[in-house]
Amino acid sequence: MSLARFEAFASAANVFQRYTSAFRAQYCAYATSLWKDGGCRYSRVLTDRSCRSTPTCFTWRRWAASAAASRCIVDETAVDQGFQRGNAVPHGQPKIGEVQAHIVADSLHLEPLKNDLKSMGAKISMRDGLTLVEECSELGHKEGLVFIHKNGSIVLWDAATAAFAGYRKVMEQHVMIPLKLPKTVIEEFSETIDLVDGDRSRIVKGVLHLGKDHTIADKVAVSLAMMSAVQLNNVELAIRQKIVVSNAELDRLRQSMSRRNLDKLAERLFEYQTYAHHTRYWLNLEHDLLEIPDSLWEDDHLRALFRSTQAVFDMPPRLEKLNHRISWQLESLQSHSEFVRHKHSSRLEKIIILVITFELALGLTQALYKLV
């Protein structure tokens, strides 16, 4: 199968958010073709920018990875290197760890959470608006750093990744606004970046080269970027689901259009238009996912590290696509609204004609009655 043909299937799957058996077969075939002589031909993916711009959630890479892992990978080293977003650990540089980002809720009660962790003996401090946990032996966290944000996201570094299950249970006890999604879907929002040693902290082909003289500020910049990535995964799915549901509802009402449900259709259109405008505000102003945090503005290196980490997850093009979807949805709703207004006008015209006809008939009847 050609790469162009595969992209068409991938694009269709990203739009409709489902994978039929036919799509799965194509994914497996492509994943198998990527592997040769026990190694993955990453260059075939890396050289094609359009492949790298597919959304993070429910992306074809997850299917490609699972298919490749189950059919072609027999070397444990290759499995450890993984197939994350088409990026590989540089040859000759051993992986020293990884950074994991997860989302547990839409919002957290941060102060009670901090008090709960302190009661467990956690070593906690505040860093650039984040709760930094350096150690919590009761949760099995002895090494590595953990960053927790009030928006419900958590980033774990190195050995601390093994303690995620414990941290998640504690965070779930202090949820302010929950994610109304199955846990299996929420788990898909998680992101991972591999770590290797480097001369300075920077992102190279999706891998974090951690400088020997790195500071906590470097980890804060990467953590904030990864938190925005998992937040985008959640927002992206919510917007797409709402668009699919609203389109299905409009189709149903339009197909069964009658005088009785015309008002209902107009009401639904107003609700969806209001939601679309609110979503645009929510996406671009309230979340402001691409905005560089104030704590990073004074350091060019930290700003660059934040931006390059976001680029790993293709955040700018994905946000642009979401805004395009919202614009398209608003245009579609506007067209529906004009159609409904036309129907209302036609109905009013018919009512007026009927009233005039009735008045004329009544007048003629009275005139004839007087003549008689």
Short mmCIF file of C-alpha atoms in Angstrom, two decimals:
data_model
loop_
_atom_site.label_atom_id
_atom_site.label_comp_id
_atom_site.label_asym_id
_atom_site.label_seq_id
_atom_site.Cartn_x
_atom_site.Cartn_y
_atom_site.Cartn_z
CA MET A 1 0.00 0.00 0.00
CA SER A 2 1.35 3.43 -0.92
CA LEU A 3 1.97 6.07 1.73
CA ALA A 4 -0.49 8.43 0.05
CA ARG A 5 -3.23 5.82 0.19
CA PHE A 6 -2.51 5.15 3.85
CA GLU A 7 -2.73 8.87 4.64
CA ALA A 8 -6.20 8.94 3.12
CA PHE A 9 -7.31 6.15 5.42
CA ALA A 10 -5.65 7.86 8.40
CA SER A 11 -7.34 11.16 7.63
CA ALA A 12 -10.74 9.50 7.37
CA ALA A 13 -10.23 7.72 10.67
CA ASN A 14 -9.23 10.94 12.41
CA VAL A 15 -12.36 12.69 11.14
CA PHE A 16 -14.89 10.04 12.12
CA GLN A 17 -13.07 8.88 15.28
CA ARG A 18 -13.64 5.20 14.66
CA TYR A 19 -11.77 2.32 13.13
CA THR A 20 -13.60 -0.22 11.04
CA SER A 21 -12.18 -3.65 10.32
CA ALA A 22 -11.06 -2.41 6.92
CA PHE A 23 -9.11 0.45 8.46
CA ARG A 24 -7.51 -1.87 11.00
CA ALA A 25 -6.31 -4.17 8.25
CA GLN A 26 -4.72 -1.24 6.43
CA TYR A 27 -3.02 -0.01 9.63
CA CYS A 28 -1.61 -3.45 10.37
CA ALA A 29 -0.31 -3.77 6.82
CA TYR A 30 1.39 -0.40 6.99
CA ALA A 31 2.86 -1.07 10.44
CA THR A 32 4.28 -4.37 9.22
CA SER A 33 5.85 -2.68 6.20
CA LEU A 34 7.69 -0.23 8.48
CA TRP A 35 9.76 -2.99 10.02
CA LYS A 36 12.71 -4.53 8.26
CA ASP A 37 15.58 -6.68 9.56
CA GLY A 38 14.42 -6.25 13.16
CA GLY A 39 14.43 -2.45 13.04
CA CYS A 40 11.90 0.24 12.30
CA ARG A 41 12.37 2.44 9.26
CA TYR A 42 11.59 5.66 11.13
CA SER A 43 12.92 7.79 8.27
CA ARG A 44 9.95 6.76 6.16
CA VAL A 45 7.67 8.42 8.69
CA LEU A 46 9.91 11.28 9.75
CA THR A 47 10.40 12.52 6.20
CA ASP A 48 6.68 12.99 5.71
CA ARG A 49 5.44 15.97 7.67
CA SER A 50 1.79 15.27 7.00
CA CYS A 51 2.01 12.00 8.89
CA ARG A 52 3.46 13.80 11.91
CA SER A 53 0.59 16.29 11.92
CA THR A 54 -2.11 13.73 12.69
CA PRO A 55 -3.84 14.26 16.04
CA THR A 56 -2.52 12.63 19.18
CA CYS A 57 -5.78 11.04 20.29
CA PHE A 58 -6.76 7.82 18.55
CA THR A 59 -3.93 8.31 16.09
CA TRP A 60 -2.82 5.73 13.55
CA ARG A 61 0.54 5.45 15.32
CA ARG A 62 -1.13 3.65 18.23
CA TRP A 63 -2.45 1.04 15.82
CA ALA A 64 0.85 0.86 13.97
CA ALA A 65 2.73 0.41 17.21
CA SER A 66 0.47 -2.35 18.51
CA ALA A 67 0.48 -4.17 15.20
CA ALA A 68 4.23 -3.91 14.85
CA ALA A 69 4.81 -4.98 18.44
CA SER A 70 2.57 -8.03 18.15
CA ARG A 71 3.85 -9.24 14.78
CA CYS A 72 7.34 -8.02 14.06
CA ILE A 73 9.25 -7.05 17.21
CA VAL A 74 11.09 -9.83 18.97
CA ASP A 75 13.96 -7.77 20.35
CA GLU A 76 13.19 -6.35 23.82
CA THR A 77 15.49 -3.40 23.16
CA ALA A 78 13.41 -2.44 20.15
CA VAL A 79 10.25 -2.71 22.23
CA ASP A 80 11.73 -0.42 24.91
CA GLN A 81 12.61 2.17 22.27
CA GLY A 82 8.97 2.12 21.24
CA PHE A 83 7.17 3.68 18.33
CA GLN A 84 5.95 6.94 19.80
CA ARG A 85 4.84 9.56 17.27
CA GLY A 86 7.37 8.31 14.72
CA ASN A 87 10.38 9.24 16.87
CA ALA A 88 13.28 7.01 17.91
CA VAL A 89 15.98 7.22 20.55
CA PRO A 90 19.18 8.27 18.72
CA HIS A 91 21.42 5.39 17.76
CA GLY A 92 24.20 4.84 20.27
CA GLN A 93 22.55 6.95 22.99
CA PRO A 94 20.92 4.79 25.67
CA LYS A 95 17.55 5.78 27.02
CA ILE A 96 18.00 7.00 30.61
CA GLY A 97 14.32 7.39 31.42
CA GLU A 98 11.10 8.94 30.26
CA VAL A 99 8.64 11.69 31.08
CA GLN A 100 4.96 10.82 31.35
CA ALA A 101 2.04 13.24 31.30
CA HIS A 102 -1.48 12.22 32.32
CA ILE A 103 -4.79 13.93 32.90
CA VAL A 104 -7.03 12.81 35.76
CA ALA A 105 -9.70 15.51 35.98
CA ASP A 106 -10.84 18.80 34.52
CA SER A 107 -10.04 20.58 37.76
CA LEU A 108 -8.65 19.73 41.21
CA HIS A 109 -8.97 21.05 44.76
CA LEU A 110 -5.25 21.66 45.02
CA GLU A 111 -4.90 22.72 48.66
CA PRO A 112 -6.66 19.65 50.14
CA LEU A 113 -4.62 17.50 47.76
CA LYS A 114 -1.37 19.04 48.99
CA ASN A 115 -2.41 18.53 52.61
CA ASP A 116 -3.29 14.91 51.89
CA LEU A 117 0.11 14.30 50.29
CA LYS A 118 1.89 16.00 53.18
CA SER A 119 0.10 13.68 55.59
CA MET A 120 1.65 10.81 53.64
CA GLY A 121 5.11 12.23 54.23
CA ALA A 122 5.51 13.80 50.79
CA LYS A 123 8.18 16.43 50.26
CA ILE A 124 6.24 19.24 48.56
CA SER A 125 7.07 22.70 47.27
CA MET A 126 5.49 25.16 44.84
CA ARG A 127 7.26 25.87 41.57
CA ASP A 128 5.88 28.28 38.94
CA GLY A 129 2.29 27.55 39.89
CA LEU A 130 2.88 23.80 39.97
CA THR A 131 2.90 21.50 42.98
CA LEU A 132 6.33 19.85 42.95
CA VAL A 133 6.63 16.53 44.79
CA GLU A 134 10.20 15.31 45.19
CA GLU A 135 9.44 12.26 47.29
CA CYS A 136 6.50 10.31 48.75
CA SER A 137 7.58 6.95 50.12
CA GLU A 138 4.02 5.89 50.98
CA LEU A 139 3.17 6.01 47.26
CA GLY A 140 6.40 4.29 46.24
CA HIS A 141 7.93 7.52 44.96
CA LYS A 142 11.56 7.74 46.07
CA GLU A 143 13.32 9.17 43.00
CA GLY A 144 12.37 11.52 40.20
CA LEU A 145 10.10 14.55 40.23
CA VAL A 146 6.32 14.84 40.05
CA PHE A 147 4.49 18.00 38.95
CA ILE A 148 0.76 18.42 39.61
CA HIS A 149 -1.40 21.21 38.17
CA LYS A 150 -4.80 22.38 39.38
CA ASN A 151 -6.18 21.68 35.88
CA GLY A 152 -6.05 17.95 36.69
CA SER A 153 -2.84 17.05 34.87
CA ILE A 154 0.27 15.39 36.30
CA VAL A 155 3.78 14.91 34.90
CA LEU A 156 6.15 12.27 36.28
CA TRP A 157 9.88 12.11 35.62
CA ASP A 158 12.16 9.06 35.50
CA ALA A 159 11.56 6.53 38.30
CA ALA A 160 8.54 8.47 39.57
CA THR A 161 6.50 7.13 36.63
CA ALA A 162 6.05 3.86 38.55
CA ALA A 163 4.08 5.73 41.23
CA PHE A 164 1.42 7.12 38.89
CA ALA A 165 -1.28 4.67 40.02
CA GLY A 166 -0.88 5.83 43.62
CA TYR A 167 -0.92 9.51 42.70
CA ARG A 168 -4.00 9.02 40.53
CA LYS A 169 -5.95 7.49 43.44
CA VAL A 170 -5.07 10.43 45.67
CA MET A 171 -5.95 12.98 42.96
CA GLU A 172 -9.30 11.30 42.29
CA GLN A 173 -10.27 12.01 45.90
CA HIS A 174 -9.89 15.77 45.33
CA VAL A 175 -11.59 16.24 41.96
CA MET A 176 -13.45 19.52 41.51
CA ILE A 177 -14.67 18.95 37.94
CA PRO A 178 -14.45 15.34 36.72
CA LEU A 179 -13.78 14.11 33.20
CA LYS A 180 -17.05 12.57 32.08
CA LEU A 181 -15.33 9.90 30.03
CA PRO A 182 -14.50 6.19 30.45
CA LYS A 183 -11.09 5.51 32.00
CA THR A 184 -10.00 3.67 28.85
CA VAL A 185 -10.53 6.87 26.86
CA ILE A 186 -8.83 9.06 29.47
CA GLU A 187 -5.78 6.78 29.38
CA GLU A 188 -5.46 7.52 25.66
CA PHE A 189 -4.82 11.17 26.51
CA SER A 190 -1.49 10.32 28.19
CA GLU A 191 1.77 11.31 26.50
CA THR A 192 5.38 10.13 26.86
CA ILE A 193 8.76 11.56 25.88
CA ASP A 194 11.98 9.54 26.08
CA LEU A 195 15.05 10.92 27.86
CA VAL A 196 18.70 10.69 26.80
CA ASP A 197 21.83 12.44 28.02
CA GLY A 198 22.85 15.56 26.11
CA ASP A 199 25.21 18.50 26.16
CA ARG A 200 22.26 20.83 26.82
CA SER A 201 18.53 20.47 27.35
CA ARG A 202 16.70 20.42 24.02
CA ILE A 203 14.23 18.43 21.96
CA VAL A 204 15.63 16.53 18.97
CA LYS A 205 13.23 14.51 16.81
CA GLY A 206 10.79 14.07 19.65
CA VAL A 207 13.39 12.95 22.20
CA LEU A 208 14.42 15.09 25.17
CA HIS A 209 18.19 15.50 25.42
CA LEU A 210 18.67 16.41 29.07
CA GLY A 211 21.76 18.55 29.61
CA LYS A 212 24.27 17.56 32.27
CA ASP A 213 23.87 20.98 33.87
CA HIS A 214 20.07 21.01 33.59
CA THR A 215 18.00 22.72 36.26
CA ILE A 216 14.53 22.19 37.66
CA ALA A 217 13.45 25.11 35.46
CA ASP A 218 14.17 22.97 32.38
CA LYS A 219 11.91 20.24 33.73
CA VAL A 220 9.24 22.79 34.58
CA ALA A 221 9.22 24.08 30.98
CA VAL A 222 8.90 20.55 29.56
CA SER A 223 6.26 19.62 32.15
CA LEU A 224 4.11 22.67 31.38
CA ALA A 225 4.27 21.89 27.66
CA MET A 226 3.30 18.25 28.22
CA MET A 227 0.43 19.31 30.49
CA SER A 228 -0.89 21.53 27.72
CA ALA A 229 -0.58 18.56 25.33
CA VAL A 230 -2.75 16.24 27.43
CA GLN A 231 -5.20 19.10 27.98
CA LEU A 232 -5.45 19.53 24.22
CA ASN A 233 -6.13 15.80 23.83
CA ASN A 234 -9.13 16.18 26.14
CA VAL A 235 -10.38 19.40 24.52
CA GLU A 236 -9.90 17.98 21.04
CA LEU A 237 -12.04 14.93 21.74
CA ALA A 238 -14.75 16.97 23.48
CA ILE A 239 -15.07 19.36 20.53
CA ARG A 240 -15.10 16.61 17.92
CA GLN A 241 -17.69 14.59 19.82
CA LYS A 242 -19.94 17.63 20.20
CA ILE A 243 -19.66 18.42 16.49
CA VAL A 244 -20.54 14.84 15.55
CA VAL A 245 -23.51 14.79 17.95
CA SER A 246 -24.81 18.18 16.82
CA ASN A 247 -24.53 17.23 13.15
CA ALA A 248 -26.39 13.96 13.76
CA GLU A 249 -29.14 15.78 15.68
CA LEU A 250 -29.50 18.41 12.95
CA ASP A 251 -29.70 15.72 10.27
CA ARG A 252 -32.42 13.92 12.22
CA LEU A 253 -34.48 17.09 12.69
CA ARG A 254 -33.98 18.18 9.09
CA GLN A 255 -35.07 14.82 7.69
CA SER A 256 -38.22 14.81 9.80
CA MET A 257 -38.93 18.49 9.31
CA SER A 258 -42.51 19.55 9.79
CA ARG A 259 -44.41 22.54 11.10
CA ARG A 260 -44.38 21.11 14.59
CA ASN A 261 -40.59 20.61 14.91
CA LEU A 262 -39.57 23.80 13.08
CA ASP A 263 -39.49 25.69 16.37
CA LYS A 264 -37.54 22.85 17.95
CA LEU A 265 -34.99 22.97 15.14
CA ALA A 266 -34.61 26.75 15.58
CA GLU A 267 -34.08 26.24 19.31
CA ARG A 268 -31.44 23.55 18.69
CA LEU A 269 -29.65 25.78 16.18
CA PHE A 270 -29.47 28.60 18.71
CA GLU A 271 -28.08 26.20 21.34
CA TYR A 272 -25.42 24.84 18.97
CA GLN A 273 -24.40 28.29 17.76
CA THR A 274 -24.04 29.45 21.36
CA TYR A 275 -21.98 26.36 22.16
CA ALA A 276 -19.74 26.88 19.11
CA HIS A 277 -19.00 30.48 20.12
CA HIS A 278 -18.38 29.38 23.71
CA THR A 279 -16.09 26.60 22.45
CA ARG A 280 -14.00 29.05 20.46
CA TYR A 281 -13.62 31.25 23.53
CA TRP A 282 -12.90 28.17 25.68
CA LEU A 283 -10.26 26.89 23.25
CA ASN A 284 -8.43 30.11 22.40
CA LEU A 285 -8.82 32.34 25.45
CA GLU A 286 -9.75 30.31 28.51
CA HIS A 287 -7.36 27.40 27.92
CA ASP A 288 -4.89 29.40 25.81
CA LEU A 289 -2.88 26.23 25.26
CA LEU A 290 -0.17 27.82 23.11
CA GLU A 291 0.45 30.72 25.47
CA ILE A 292 3.90 30.68 27.03
CA PRO A 293 3.57 30.78 30.85
CA ASP A 294 4.70 33.99 32.53
CA SER A 295 7.38 32.14 34.50
CA LEU A 296 9.21 31.25 31.25
CA TRP A 297 9.16 34.64 29.53
CA GLU A 298 12.40 35.93 31.01
CA ASP A 299 14.51 33.04 29.70
CA ASP A 300 14.94 32.47 25.94
CA HIS A 301 16.14 28.90 26.49
CA LEU A 302 13.07 27.95 28.55
CA ARG A 303 10.72 29.50 26.00
CA ALA A 304 12.39 27.57 23.20
CA LEU A 305 12.23 24.34 25.22
CA PHE A 306 8.53 24.89 25.91
CA ARG A 307 7.78 25.55 22.23
CA SER A 308 9.81 22.61 20.95
CA THR A 309 8.11 20.26 23.41
CA GLN A 310 4.70 21.41 22.23
CA ALA A 311 5.84 20.87 18.64
CA VAL A 312 6.49 17.20 19.43
CA PHE A 313 2.74 16.82 19.89
CA ASP A 314 1.89 18.96 16.84
CA MET A 315 -0.10 21.36 18.98
CA PRO A 316 -0.11 24.46 16.70
CA PRO A 317 -1.49 22.66 13.60
CA ARG A 318 -3.99 20.70 15.69
CA LEU A 319 -5.33 23.89 17.26
CA GLU A 320 -5.56 25.44 13.81
CA LYS A 321 -7.57 22.45 12.60
CA LEU A 322 -9.89 22.66 15.61
CA ASN A 323 -10.51 26.35 14.93
CA HIS A 324 -11.20 25.49 11.31
CA ARG A 325 -13.70 22.85 12.42
CA ILE A 326 -15.45 25.35 14.67
CA SER A 327 -15.56 27.91 11.84
CA TRP A 328 -17.01 25.31 9.50
CA GLN A 329 -19.56 24.34 12.13
CA LEU A 330 -20.61 27.97 12.60
CA GLU A 331 -21.00 28.41 8.84
CA SER A 332 -23.09 25.24 8.67
CA LEU A 333 -25.27 26.39 11.57
CA GLN A 334 -25.68 29.79 9.93
CA SER A 335 -26.88 28.12 6.72
CA HIS A 336 -29.35 26.02 8.71
CA SER A 337 -30.57 29.13 10.54
CA GLU A 338 -31.19 30.97 7.27
CA PHE A 339 -33.12 27.97 5.98
CA VAL A 340 -35.24 27.85 9.15
CA ARG A 341 -35.88 31.60 8.94
CA HIS A 342 -36.99 31.12 5.34
CA LYS A 343 -39.33 28.34 6.45
CA HIS A 344 -40.71 30.56 9.21
CA SER A 345 -41.25 33.39 6.72
CA SER A 346 -43.01 31.03 4.33
CA ARG A 347 -45.22 29.77 7.16
CA LEU A 348 -46.10 33.33 8.19
CA GLU A 349 -46.87 34.25 4.58
CA LYS A 350 -49.20 31.27 4.29
CA ILE A 351 -50.92 32.21 7.55
CA ILE A 352 -51.35 35.80 6.37
CA ILE A 353 -52.75 34.62 3.02
CA LEU A 354 -55.17 32.31 4.82
CA VAL A 355 -56.31 35.12 7.13
CA ILE A 356 -56.82 37.50 4.20
CA THR A 357 -58.68 34.80 2.27
CA PHE A 358 -60.87 34.12 5.29
CA GLU A 359 -61.61 37.85 5.70
CA LEU A 360 -62.47 38.17 1.99
CA ALA A 361 -64.71 35.13 2.16
CA LEU A 362 -66.39 36.48 5.27
CA GLY A 363 -66.86 39.87 3.62
CA LEU A 364 -68.34 38.34 0.47
CA THR A 365 -70.65 36.19 2.56
CA GLN A 366 -71.92 39.21 4.47
CA ALA A 367 -72.39 41.18 1.22
CA LEU A 368 -74.36 38.35 -0.39
CA TYR A 369 -76.45 37.98 2.76
CA LYS A 370 -77.39 41.69 2.64
CA LEU A 371 -78.36 41.43 -1.04
CA VAL A 372 -80.59 38.51 -0.32
#
